[in-house]
Coordinates of C-alpha atoms and ligand atoms in Angstrom, one line a residue:
X9 CA 0.0 0.0 0.0
X10 CA 1.0 3.6 -0.7
X11 CA -0.5 6.7 0.3
X12 CA -0.2 10.4 -0.4
X13 CA -2.2 13.5 0.6
X14 CA -3.2 14.0 -3.1
X15 CA -3.3 11.5 -5.8
X16 CA -3.3 13.1 -9.5
X17 CA -4.2 10.7 -12.3
X18 CA -2.7 12.5 -15.6
X19 CA 0.4 14.5 -16.5
X20 CA -1.3 16.7 -19.2
X21 CA -1.8 20.5 -18.6
X22 CA -4.9 19.9 -16.2
X23 CA -2.8 17.5 -14.0
X24 CA 0.3 19.5 -14.0
X25 CA -1.4 22.7 -13.3
X26 CA -3.2 21.3 -10.2
X27 CA 0.1 19.6 -9.0
X28 CA 2.3 22.9 -9.3
X29 CA -0.4 25.1 -7.8
X30 CA -0.9 22.6 -4.8
X31 CA 2.8 22.3 -4.2
X32 CA 3.0 26.3 -4.4
X33 CA 0.4 26.4 -1.7
X34 CA 1.7 24.0 0.7
X35 CA 5.1 22.4 0.5
X36 CA 4.1 19.9 3.3
X37 CA 1.6 18.1 1.1
X38 CA 2.7 14.9 -0.4
X39 CA 1.4 14.8 -3.9
X40 CA 1.7 11.7 -6.3
X41 CA 1.1 12.3 -10.0
X42 CA 0.8 9.4 -12.3
X43 CA 0.8 8.9 -15.9
X44 CA 0.3 5.6 -17.5
X45 CA 2.8 6.2 -20.3
X46 CA 6.0 8.4 -20.3
X47 CA 5.1 11.7 -18.4
X48 CA 4.8 13.7 -21.5
X49 CA 2.7 11.5 -23.5
X50 CA -0.7 13.0 -23.5
X51 CA -3.2 15.2 -25.7
X52 CA -1.5 18.4 -24.3
X53 CA 1.7 17.5 -26.0
X54 CA -0.1 17.2 -29.5
X55 CA -1.9 20.9 -29.4
X56 CA -1.0 22.8 -32.4
X57 CA -3.2 25.8 -32.6
X58 CA -2.8 27.5 -29.6
X59 CA -4.5 28.7 -26.3
X60 CA -7.3 31.3 -26.3
X61 CA -7.3 34.2 -24.0
X62 CA -8.4 37.8 -24.4
X63 CA -4.9 39.8 -24.7
X64 CA -5.1 42.6 -26.6
X65 CA -7.4 44.9 -25.0
X66 CA -7.4 47.4 -27.6
X67 CA -9.0 44.9 -30.3
X68 CA -10.7 42.5 -28.1
X69 CA -12.8 42.2 -24.9
X70 CA -13.7 39.5 -22.4
X71 CA -17.5 39.7 -23.3
X72 CA -16.6 39.0 -27.1
X73 CA -14.8 35.8 -26.1
X74 CA -17.7 34.8 -23.9
X75 CA -20.2 35.4 -26.8
X76 CA -18.0 33.2 -29.4
X77 CA -17.9 30.3 -26.8
X78 CA -21.7 30.6 -25.8
X79 CA -22.3 30.6 -29.6
X80 CA -20.3 27.7 -30.4
X81 CA -21.9 25.7 -27.4
X82 CA -25.4 25.9 -29.1
X83 CA -27.3 27.1 -26.0
X84 CA -25.9 24.3 -23.7
X85 CA -23.0 26.1 -22.0
X86 CA -23.3 26.9 -18.4
X87 CA -22.9 30.8 -18.8
X88 CA -21.4 31.1 -15.1
X89 CA -18.6 28.7 -16.0
X90 CA -18.0 30.4 -19.3
X91 CA -17.6 33.7 -17.6
X92 CA -15.3 32.0 -15.0
X93 CA -12.8 30.5 -17.3
X94 CA -12.7 33.4 -19.8
X95 CA -12.3 36.2 -17.0
X96 CA -9.5 33.9 -15.3
X97 CA -8.1 32.8 -18.7
X98 CA -5.4 35.6 -19.0
X99 CA -4.2 35.3 -15.4
X100 CA -3.7 31.7 -16.0
X101 CA -1.8 32.0 -19.4
X102 CA 0.1 34.7 -17.9
X103 CA 1.1 32.1 -15.3
X104 CA 2.2 29.7 -18.0
X105 CA 4.6 32.6 -19.5
X106 CA 6.0 33.0 -15.8
X107 CA 6.5 29.2 -15.6
X108 CA 8.8 29.3 -18.9
X109 CA 6.2 28.8 -21.7
X110 CA 7.3 30.6 -24.8
X111 CA 4.6 32.0 -27.2
X112 CA 5.5 33.6 -30.5
X113 CA 5.7 37.6 -30.8
X114 CA 5.9 39.9 -33.6
X115 CA 9.3 41.4 -33.8
X116 CA 10.0 40.5 -30.1
X117 CA 7.4 42.7 -29.1
X118 CA 3.6 41.9 -28.8
X119 CA 2.3 38.5 -29.0
X120 CA 1.3 37.3 -32.4
X121 CA -2.4 36.5 -31.8
X122 CA -3.9 34.0 -34.3
X123 CA -7.4 33.4 -35.4
X124 CA -9.3 30.2 -35.5
X125 CA -12.8 29.2 -36.4
X126 CA -15.5 30.6 -34.4
X127 CA -13.5 33.4 -32.9
X128 CA -14.6 37.0 -33.8
X129 CA -11.1 38.3 -32.9
X130 CA -7.4 37.3 -32.9
X131 CA -6.6 35.7 -29.5
X132 CA -4.8 32.7 -29.9
X133 CA -1.4 32.5 -28.3
X134 CA 0.7 29.9 -30.1
X135 CA 4.2 28.7 -30.2
X136 CA 4.6 27.9 -34.0
X137 CA 2.6 24.7 -34.5
X138 CA 3.9 23.1 -31.3
X139 CA 2.0 25.0 -28.4
X140 CA 1.0 21.9 -26.6
X141 CA 4.6 20.6 -26.6
X142 CA 5.9 23.8 -25.5
X143 CA 3.5 24.2 -22.6
X144 CA 4.1 20.6 -21.5
X145 CA 7.7 21.2 -21.4
X146 CA 7.6 24.2 -19.4
X147 CA 5.0 22.5 -16.9
X148 CA 7.1 19.3 -16.6
X149 CA 10.4 21.5 -15.7
X150 CA 8.3 23.8 -13.3
X151 CA 6.6 20.7 -11.6
X152 CA 10.1 18.9 -11.1
X153 CA 11.2 22.2 -9.0
X154 CA 8.9 20.8 -6.2
X155 CA 10.1 18.1 -4.0
X156 CA 6.9 17.2 -2.6
X157 CA 5.6 16.4 -6.0
X158 CA 6.5 12.6 -6.9
X159 CA 5.8 11.7 -10.7
X160 CA 5.2 8.0 -11.2
X161 CA 5.5 7.0 -14.8
X162 CA 4.0 3.7 -16.3
X163 CA 1.4 3.4 -13.7
X164 CA -2.1 2.8 -15.0
X165 CA -5.0 3.6 -12.9
X166 CA -7.5 0.7 -12.9
X167 CA -10.3 1.7 -10.5
X168 CA -11.4 4.3 -8.0
X169 CA -11.6 3.1 -4.3
X170 CA -14.9 3.6 -2.6
X171 CA -17.2 2.1 -0.1
X172 CA -17.9 -0.6 -2.6
X173 CA -14.4 -2.0 -1.9
X174 CA -15.3 -2.2 1.9
X175 CA -18.5 -4.5 1.0
X176 CA -21.2 -1.8 0.6
X177 CA -23.6 -1.6 -2.2
X178 CA -23.2 1.4 -4.1
X179 CA -26.0 3.0 -6.5
X180 CA -25.6 6.0 -8.8
X181 CA -28.3 7.9 -7.0
X182 CA -26.4 7.8 -3.6
X183 CA -25.3 11.1 -2.5
X184 CA -22.6 9.9 0.0
X185 CA -20.1 8.2 -2.1
X186 CA -16.5 8.6 -1.1
X187 CA -13.3 8.1 -2.8
X188 CA -10.3 7.0 -1.1
X189 CA -7.5 6.6 -3.7
X190 CA -6.9 4.2 -6.4
X191 CA -5.9 0.6 -7.6
X192 CA -2.8 1.1 -9.9
X193 CA -1.3 -1.3 -12.1
X194 CA 2.5 -1.0 -12.1
X195 CA 3.4 -1.6 -15.8
X196 CA 6.8 -2.5 -15.0
X197 CA 6.1 -5.6 -13.0
X198 CA 2.3 -6.0 -13.8
X199 CA 1.7 -5.9 -10.1
X200 CA -1.6 -4.1 -8.7
X201 CA -0.8 -1.4 -6.0
X202 CA -3.3 0.2 -3.7
X203 CA -2.5 4.0 -3.5
X204 CA -4.6 5.5 -0.8
X205 CA -5.2 9.2 -1.0
X206 CA -7.2 11.9 1.1
X207 CA -8.1 13.5 -2.3
X208 CA -7.9 12.0 -5.8
X209 CA -8.0 14.1 -8.8
X210 CA -8.9 12.8 -12.4
X211 CA -7.1 14.5 -15.1
X212 CA -7.1 11.6 -17.5
X213 CA -7.9 13.3 -20.8
X214 CA -10.3 12.2 -23.5
X215 CA -11.3 9.2 -25.3
X216 CA -10.5 9.7 -28.9
X217 CA -9.3 6.2 -29.4
X218 CA -12.8 4.8 -29.5
X219 CA -12.7 5.9 -33.1
X220 CA -10.7 4.6 -36.0
X221 CA -9.7 7.8 -37.2
X222 CA -8.6 10.2 -34.3
X223 CA -6.1 13.0 -33.7
X224 CA -5.7 11.7 -30.0
X225 CA -2.5 9.8 -29.0
X226 CA -3.0 6.2 -28.3
X227 CA -3.2 7.0 -24.4
X228 CA -6.5 8.6 -24.9
X229 CA -8.9 5.8 -24.1
X230 CA -11.1 7.5 -21.6
X231 CA -10.1 5.7 -18.5
X232 CA -11.1 8.4 -16.0
X233 CA -14.5 8.8 -17.6
X234 CA -14.9 4.9 -17.4
X235 CA -13.8 4.6 -13.8
X236 CA -16.0 7.2 -12.7
X237 CA -18.9 5.6 -14.4
X238 CA -18.0 2.3 -12.7
X239 CA -17.7 4.1 -9.4
X240 CA -21.4 5.1 -10.1
X241 CA -20.4 9.0 -10.3
X242 CA -21.9 11.4 -12.5
X243 CA -21.1 11.5 -16.1
X244 CA -23.0 13.7 -18.9
X245 CA -22.9 15.3 -22.5
X246 CA -21.0 12.2 -23.9
X247 CA -22.7 12.6 -27.1
X248 CA -21.0 15.7 -28.1
X249 CA -17.8 14.2 -29.8
X250 CA -16.1 17.0 -31.7
X251 CA -14.6 15.8 -35.1
X252 CA -11.9 18.3 -36.4
X253 CA -12.4 19.0 -39.9
X254 CA -8.8 18.8 -41.3
X255 CA -6.7 15.9 -40.5
X256 CA -4.2 14.7 -43.1
X257 CA -5.7 12.1 -45.2
X258 CA -3.7 9.1 -44.9
X259 CA -4.8 5.9 -46.8
X260 CA -2.4 3.7 -44.5
X261 CA -4.4 4.4 -41.5
X262 CA -1.9 6.1 -39.5
X263 CA -2.9 6.2 -35.7
X264 CA -3.2 8.9 -34.2
X265 CA -4.2 10.8 -37.7
X266 CA -2.0 13.9 -38.0
X267 CA -3.8 17.3 -37.4
X268 CA -3.6 20.0 -40.0
X269 CA -4.3 22.8 -37.5
X270 CA -7.4 25.2 -37.8
X271 CA -4.9 28.0 -37.3
X272 CA -3.8 27.2 -41.0
X273 CA -7.4 28.2 -42.0
X274 CA -7.2 31.2 -39.8
X275 CA -3.9 32.1 -41.7
X276 CA -5.9 32.1 -45.0
X277 CA -6.2 28.3 -46.4
X278 CA -9.3 27.6 -48.0
X279 CA -11.3 24.3 -48.3
X280 CA -12.1 23.1 -51.7
X281 CA -13.3 19.8 -53.3
X282 CA -11.2 17.2 -54.9
X283 CA -12.1 19.0 -58.3
X284 CA -10.8 22.4 -56.8
X285 CA -13.9 24.0 -56.0
X286 CA -14.8 26.1 -53.1
X287 CA -18.0 24.9 -51.0
X288 CA -18.2 26.4 -47.6
X289 CA -20.6 29.3 -48.9
X290 CA -23.2 26.7 -49.3
X291 CA -23.0 26.0 -45.3
X292 CA -22.1 29.1 -43.5
X293 CA -21.2 32.8 -44.0
X294 CA -18.0 32.3 -42.1
X295 CA -16.7 29.9 -44.8
X296 CA -13.7 27.8 -43.9
X297 CA -13.4 29.5 -40.4
X298 CA -17.1 28.7 -39.2
X299 CA -17.1 26.6 -36.0
X300 CA -15.9 23.1 -36.3
X301 CA -19.2 21.1 -36.0
X302 CA -20.5 23.2 -39.1
X303 CA -17.2 22.7 -41.1
X304 CA -17.0 19.0 -40.2
X305 CA -20.6 18.3 -41.4
X306 CA -20.0 20.3 -44.6
X307 CA -17.1 18.2 -45.4
X308 CA -18.9 15.0 -44.6
X309 CA -21.7 16.0 -46.6
X310 CA -19.4 17.0 -49.8
X311 CA -17.6 13.6 -49.5
X312 CA -20.7 11.7 -49.5
X313 CA -22.2 13.9 -52.6
X314 CA -18.9 13.2 -54.6
X315 CA -18.0 9.9 -53.2
X316 CA -14.4 11.1 -52.6
X317 CA -12.4 9.9 -49.6
X318 CA -11.3 13.6 -48.8
X319 CA -11.5 17.2 -49.7
X320 CA -8.5 19.7 -50.3
X321 CA -7.0 22.3 -48.3
X322 CA -5.7 25.0 -50.4
X323 CA -2.5 26.9 -49.3
X324 CA -0.9 27.5 -52.4
X325 CA -1.6 31.5 -52.2
X326 CA 0.0 31.8 -48.7
X327 CA 3.3 33.4 -48.3
X328 CA 5.9 30.9 -48.4
X329 CA 8.4 32.0 -45.8
X330 CA 5.7 33.0 -43.2
X331 CA 3.9 29.7 -43.8
X332 CA 6.9 27.6 -43.0
X333 CA 7.8 29.9 -40.0
X334 CA 4.4 29.3 -38.4
X335 CA 3.7 26.0 -39.3
X336 CA 7.0 24.1 -39.4
X337 CA 5.8 20.7 -38.2
X338 CA 2.8 20.7 -40.6
X339 CA 5.2 21.7 -43.6
X340 CA 7.6 19.0 -42.9
X341 CA 4.9 16.2 -42.4
X342 CA 3.3 17.1 -45.7
X343 CA 6.7 16.9 -47.3
X344 CA 7.3 13.8 -45.7
X345 CA 4.4 12.2 -47.7
X346 CA 5.3 13.6 -51.0
X347 CA 3.1 16.8 -50.7
X348 CA 4.3 20.3 -50.8
X349 CA 1.8 22.3 -49.3
X350 CA 2.6 25.6 -50.9
X351 CA 2.5 23.9 -54.4
X352 CA -0.1 21.2 -54.0
X353 CA -3.4 20.8 -52.2
X354 CA -3.4 19.0 -48.9
X355 CA -5.8 16.0 -48.8
X356 CA -7.9 16.4 -45.6
X357 CA -10.7 14.6 -43.9
X358 CA -12.6 15.1 -40.5
X359 CA -11.3 12.7 -37.6
X360 CA -12.5 12.5 -34.1
X361 CA -10.5 15.3 -32.0
X362 CA -12.0 16.2 -28.7
X363 CA -14.8 14.9 -25.9
X364 CA -16.8 17.7 -24.9
X365 CA -18.6 15.6 -22.3
X366 CA -17.4 13.7 -19.3
X367 CA -17.3 13.7 -15.6
X368 CA -19.8 16.3 -14.3
X369 CA -17.9 18.8 -12.2
X370 CA -18.9 22.1 -10.4
X371 CA -17.2 25.5 -10.7
X372 CA -14.2 24.1 -8.2
X373 CA -13.8 20.8 -10.0
X374 CA -15.7 18.9 -7.5
X375 CA -17.4 15.6 -8.8
X376 CA -20.5 13.9 -7.4
X377 CA -18.1 11.7 -5.4
X378 CA -16.9 13.2 -2.2
X379 CA -12.8 13.8 -2.1
X380 CA -12.8 13.1 -5.8
X381 CA -12.0 16.0 -8.3
X382 CA -11.6 16.1 -12.0
X383 CA -10.1 18.7 -14.5
X384 CA -9.5 18.9 -18.1
X385 CA -10.7 17.2 -21.2
X386 CA -12.1 14.3 -19.1
X387 CA -14.6 16.5 -17.6
X388 CA -17.9 18.3 -18.5
X389 CA -17.5 21.6 -16.8
X390 CA -20.4 23.5 -18.7
X391 CA -17.4 25.5 -20.7
X392 CA -18.1 23.7 -24.0
X393 CA -21.8 23.0 -24.2
X394 CA -22.6 21.0 -27.3
X395 CA -19.4 22.2 -29.1
X396 CA -16.1 23.3 -28.0
X397 CA -14.7 26.5 -29.5
X398 CA -11.1 26.1 -30.7
X399 CA -8.3 26.5 -28.3
X400 CA -10.7 26.7 -25.3
X401 CA -9.3 23.4 -24.1
X402 CA -5.9 24.2 -22.9
X403 CA -7.6 27.1 -21.2
X404 CA -9.9 25.1 -19.5
X405 CA -7.3 22.6 -18.2
X406 CA -5.4 25.6 -16.7
X407 CA -8.3 27.4 -15.1
X408 CA -9.7 24.2 -13.6
X409 CA -6.2 23.2 -12.4
X410 CA -5.9 26.3 -10.4
X411 CA -9.5 26.1 -9.1
X412 CA -9.1 22.4 -8.0
X413 CA -5.9 23.3 -6.1
X414 CA -7.7 26.3 -4.5
X415 CA -10.6 24.1 -3.3
X416 CA -8.3 21.0 -2.0
X417 CA -6.1 23.4 -0.1
X418 CA -9.3 24.7 1.8
X419 CA -10.5 21.2 2.7
X420 CA -7.6 18.7 2.9
X421 CA -6.8 19.3 6.6
X422 CA -10.3 17.8 7.7
X423 CA -10.0 14.6 5.7
X424 CA -8.6 11.6 7.2
X425 CA -6.8 8.7 5.0
X426 CA -9.0 5.3 4.9
X427 CA -6.7 2.5 5.7
X428 CA -9.1 -0.4 5.7
X429 CA -9.3 -0.7 2.0
X430 CA -8.4 -4.4 1.0
X431 CA -5.6 -5.1 -1.3
X432 CA -6.5 -6.0 -4.9
X433 CA -7.7 -9.7 -5.1
X434 CA -6.2 -11.6 -8.2
X435 CA -7.6 -15.0 -7.1
X436 CA -9.3 -17.0 -9.8
X437 CA -7.5 -15.3 -12.7
X438 CA -5.2 -16.6 -15.2
X439 CA -2.6 -15.4 -17.7
X440 CA -4.2 -14.7 -21.0
X441 CA -4.0 -17.2 -23.7
X442 CA -4.8 -15.2 -26.9
X443 CA -4.2 -11.4 -26.8
X444 CA -5.8 -11.6 -30.3
X445 CA -9.0 -11.7 -28.4
X446 CA -8.4 -8.2 -27.1
X447 CA -6.8 -6.5 -30.2
X448 CA -9.7 -7.9 -32.4
X449 CA -12.4 -6.5 -29.9
X450 CA -10.7 -3.1 -30.0
X451 CA -10.8 -3.0 -33.7
X452 CA -14.5 -3.9 -33.7
X453 CA -15.5 -1.3 -31.1
X454 CA -13.6 1.4 -33.5
X455 CA -15.5 0.0 -36.5
X456 CA -18.9 0.1 -34.4
X457 CA -18.2 3.9 -33.5
X458 CA -16.8 5.0 -36.4
X459 CA -19.7 3.8 -38.9
X460 CA -22.7 4.0 -36.6
X461 CA -22.0 6.9 -33.9
X462 CA -19.8 9.2 -36.3
X463 CA -20.8 12.8 -37.5
X464 CA -24.2 12.1 -38.8
X465 CA -26.3 9.6 -36.6
X466 CA -29.8 8.0 -36.8
X467 CA -31.8 5.8 -34.6
X468 CA -31.2 2.8 -36.8
X469 CA -27.4 3.1 -36.6
X470 CA -27.4 3.9 -33.0
X471 CA -29.5 0.9 -32.1
X472 CA -27.1 -1.3 -34.2
X473 CA -24.1 0.2 -32.4
X474 CA -25.8 -0.4 -29.0
X475 CA -26.7 -4.2 -29.9
X476 CA -22.9 -4.7 -31.0
X477 CA -21.5 -2.9 -27.9
X478 CA -23.5 -5.2 -26.0
X479 CA -21.9 -8.3 -27.1
X480 CA -18.5 -6.8 -26.9
X481 CA -19.4 -5.7 -23.2
X482 CA -20.4 -9.2 -22.2
X483 CA -17.4 -10.9 -23.9
X484 CA -14.9 -8.4 -22.3
X485 CA -16.6 -8.5 -18.9
X486 CA -16.2 -12.3 -18.8
X487 CA -12.5 -12.0 -19.8
X488 CA -11.7 -9.3 -17.3
X489 CA -13.1 -11.5 -14.3
X490 CA -10.9 -14.8 -15.5
X491 CA -7.8 -13.2 -16.6
X492 CA -4.9 -11.6 -15.1
X493 CA -4.8 -7.8 -15.6
X494 CA -3.0 -6.2 -18.8
X495 CA -3.1 -2.6 -19.7
X496 CA -4.8 -3.9 -23.2
X497 CA -7.6 -5.5 -21.3
X498 CA -8.1 -2.3 -18.9
X499 CA -8.1 -0.1 -22.0
X500 CA -10.4 -2.3 -23.8
X501 CA -12.9 -2.3 -21.0
X502 CA -12.8 1.6 -20.5
X503 CA -13.2 2.0 -24.5
X504 CA -16.2 0.0 -24.4
X505 CA -17.7 1.9 -21.5
X506 CA -17.0 5.2 -23.2
X507 CA -18.4 3.9 -26.5
X508 CA -21.5 2.8 -24.6
X509 CA -21.9 6.2 -23.1
X510 CA -21.4 8.1 -26.2
X511 CA -24.0 5.9 -27.9
X512 CA -26.6 5.9 -25.2
X513 CA -26.3 9.7 -24.7
X514 CA -26.9 10.0 -28.4
X515 CA -29.9 7.9 -28.3
X516 CA -31.2 10.0 -25.3
X517 CA -31.0 13.3 -27.1
X518 CA -33.7 13.4 -29.6
X519 CA -33.0 16.6 -31.4
X520 CA -29.8 17.8 -33.3
X521 CA -27.6 20.2 -31.5
X522 CA -24.1 21.4 -32.0
X523 CA -21.9 18.3 -32.4
X524 CA -24.9 15.7 -32.3
X525 CA -26.6 15.4 -35.6
X526 CA -29.3 12.7 -36.1
X527 CA -31.2 12.3 -39.6
X528 CA -34.3 11.4 -37.4
X529 CA -34.3 14.7 -35.5
X530 CA -32.7 17.2 -37.8
X531 CA -33.7 20.4 -35.9
X532 CA -32.9 21.8 -32.3
X533 CA -35.8 20.8 -29.9
X534 CA -37.4 21.4 -26.5
X535 CA -35.6 18.4 -24.8
X536 CA -36.3 16.2 -21.7
X537 CA -33.1 14.9 -20.2
X538 CA -33.0 11.6 -19.2
X539 CA -30.5 10.2 -16.8
X540 CA -27.6 8.0 -17.6
X541 CA -27.9 4.9 -15.5
Ligands
FAD16 P1 -4.2 14.9 -21.5 O1 -3.2 16.1 -22.0 O2 -4.7 14.3 -22.5 O3 -3.5 14.2 -20.2 C1 -4.1 12.9 -19.8 C2 -3.0 12.2 -19.1 O4 -3.8 11.4 -18.1 C3 -1.9 11.7 -19.6 O5 -0.7 11.9 -19.0 C4 -2.2 10.2 -19.6 O6 -1.3 9.3 -19.4 C5 -2.9 10.1 -18.3 N1 -4.0 8.9 -18.0 C6 -4.9 8.6 -18.7 N2 -5.6 7.5 -18.4 C7 -4.6 7.1 -17.3 C8 -4.8 5.9 -16.4 N3 -5.8 4.8 -16.5 N4 -3.9 5.8 -15.5 C9 -2.9 6.6 -15.5 N5 -2.8 7.8 -16.3 C10 -3.7 8.1 -17.1 N6 -6.5 22.2 -27.4 C11 -6.5 23.5 -27.5 O7 -7.0 24.4 -26.5 N7 -5.7 24.3 -28.4 C12 -5.0 23.5 -29.4 O8 -4.4 24.0 -30.1 C13 -5.3 22.1 -29.3 N8 -4.7 21.3 -30.4 C14 -4.9 20.1 -30.3 C15 -4.4 19.1 -31.3 C16 -4.4 17.9 -31.1 C17 -3.7 17.0 -32.2 C18 -5.1 17.2 -30.1 C19 -5.1 15.7 -29.8 C20 -5.7 17.9 -29.0 C21 -5.7 19.3 -29.4 N9 -6.5 20.3 -28.3 C22 -6.2 21.5 -28.4 C23 -7.0 19.7 -27.1 C24 -6.3 19.6 -25.9 O9 -4.8 19.4 -26.4 C25 -6.7 18.4 -25.0 O10 -7.9 18.7 -24.7 C26 -5.9 19.1 -23.4 O11 -4.6 19.0 -23.8 C27 -6.1 17.9 -22.5 O12 -5.5 18.1 -21.3 P2 -5.8 17.2 -20.1 O13 -4.7 17.5 -19.2 O14 -7.1 17.2 -19.8 O15 -5.5 15.6 -20.7
SIN17 C1 -5.9 23.1 -34.0 O1 -4.8 23.4 -33.9 O2 -6.8 23.2 -35.0 C2 -6.7 22.5 -32.9 C3 -7.2 23.6 -32.0 C4 -8.0 23.0 -30.8 O3 -8.4 21.7 -31.0 O4 -8.7 23.6 -30.0

C-alpha cells in the first residue's frame, strides 16, 4: 500500500497545473502524479493551434470571447462557467508564461495572436504549431522543482476506491459515495498496488481512441470517464464528440491521424472539393472559419455527395516563408508524404478530436463523489456545451487545475486517510492465452463507433451500435473476471464503456444540436433530459 495526501491521475496541462498550484500553496503536502505512459505522452503535447485568451484589450474584450464560446456551444454552455474560465484565462496564461512557456511574438514585441474557427477576434497565443509541446515542456520543468511532487510514470489507474471496496452496495443515486484513492497497475512488474489518498484528482484526458480515425494519441482511451462511471459517479454530455474538420488524409490508417491545425485556415487556407471548387459558402457565411461542427459536417456532406475520400485544403496562395515559420511541423509532415503544401493541395478529412462531455464537475472541479475532483478534457464543466470553441481546451485545463488546487487547499486538513481498503484480489484469474481476443475487440469497437456513431447519426445506426456494443461488453467482462490484468484489457474495457456512454447519450438526445446531428431529429428541440443509468 502506498499513500499520499493528493493523488493526481494524469500528466497533461490539467494534472500538472493542479500539482504545481498545490505544491506552491503547501510544501508539506505529499502529492503523487501518475501517468500511464511517459509523463509527456498526452493530448496536451499534441496541441498545435494554441491557447485562447483575451490579450489585446484594444482589439478584443472578455465579452466577445464569452459570446463566441456561448455561440459555439449551441445554448448548452453554463454561462457562469464560461464567464469564470474566460475572465480568469488571461491570469492563467500569464502564469504559464511566468513558468517558462514561450509564445510567438511579432518582432519580439507583442504576442502574435492568431484566429481560429468561431472566434470573432485574434486571440490565440501559440508557439509555432507546437504550442502543446511547449506548454508541456514548461510545466514538467516547473513541477520538477517541487520536492513534494512525486511523478510516477507507467502506472495505470484501474479503479477508484470507494465504499464498494469495503463491501457496501453503491448506486448512482447515492449522494454519499466517497473516494479513498485508486488501484494502480504497475506496468513494470504488472502488479496491482493500492494507492490511498485523502483526495484524488482525475485529469485523464479524452477518449478519442474509441474511433478509427482520431487525432488523439493512443493513451486517450477515456479511462477516467470509465472509472468514474464504474464508481457510480455522474457523467454527462457524452454525445458531443468533436470531429476536427482537417486531419491529413492518409490511406495507410496512421494512428493517431496527423492534424492540420485550424490555425492554417485562420492563416488564409481555403477548403475546396477534390475538383478544386470552394464549397463552404453553401453552409456558413464564415466559410472555412465557421465553428468546427459546421465545417466537419459540410466536409462529410461534400464527401458523401461526390463519393471522394477527402477534400482539399488550398494553401498555395499563402506567403511561403511566413507559412513555414508558423507551421514548420505541418509543412515537414506534408513533405514527408510527398506533398508540398505551398504548391499542391493538402488532402484532408474529418477525424475525432475532442470529447466535450465527461465527468460532471462544478465550478471548483468537484465531482459527484466526495474527495474526488476532476479537471481538463475528461470533464464536463459547462464550458463547451454542445461544441467546444477552438483553443478553449488548454485554457479550461489551466483554469480548472488552478481552481481544483484552491478548493483542495481549503479542505484537505479535515480529511483522514482510509486505511481499511483491502488489497487487490487476483484469485481465480489466469494469464491471457490469446491477446488477439483483445486486439480484435478493440478493432470491432472502433468500427462500430466510426460507422454508426460518427458525425451523422440516426436511430437505426445507434440501435445497431448498441446491440453490438452489448455483445462486446459481455465478452470483455467475462474475460476481465478470469484473466490477469494487462493494460490492453483495462483499456478495452474502458473504451467499451466510453463507446456505450456516447451511444446511449446520443440515443437519449432526440434533437440535433451542436456536435450531435441525427437524421431522425434534424432540428434543435425542446428536450427532456433522461439520466444516464
Ligand atoms: P491530457 O493532456 O490528454 O493528459 C491525460 C493524462 O492522463 C496523460 O498523462 C495520460 O497518461 C494520463 N492517463 C490517462 N488514463 C490514465 C490511466 N488509466 N492511468 C494513469 N494515467 C492515465 N486544445 C487547445 O486548446 N488548443 C489546441 O491548439 C489544441 N490542439 C490539439 C491538437 C491535437 C492533435 C489534439 C489531440 C488535441 C488538441 N487540443 C487543443 C485539445 C487539448 O490538447 C486537450 O484537450 C488537452 O490538452 C487535454 O489536457 P488534459 O490535461 O485534460 O489531458
Ligand atoms: C487546432 O490546432 O486546429 C486544434 C485547436 C483545438 O483543438 O482547439
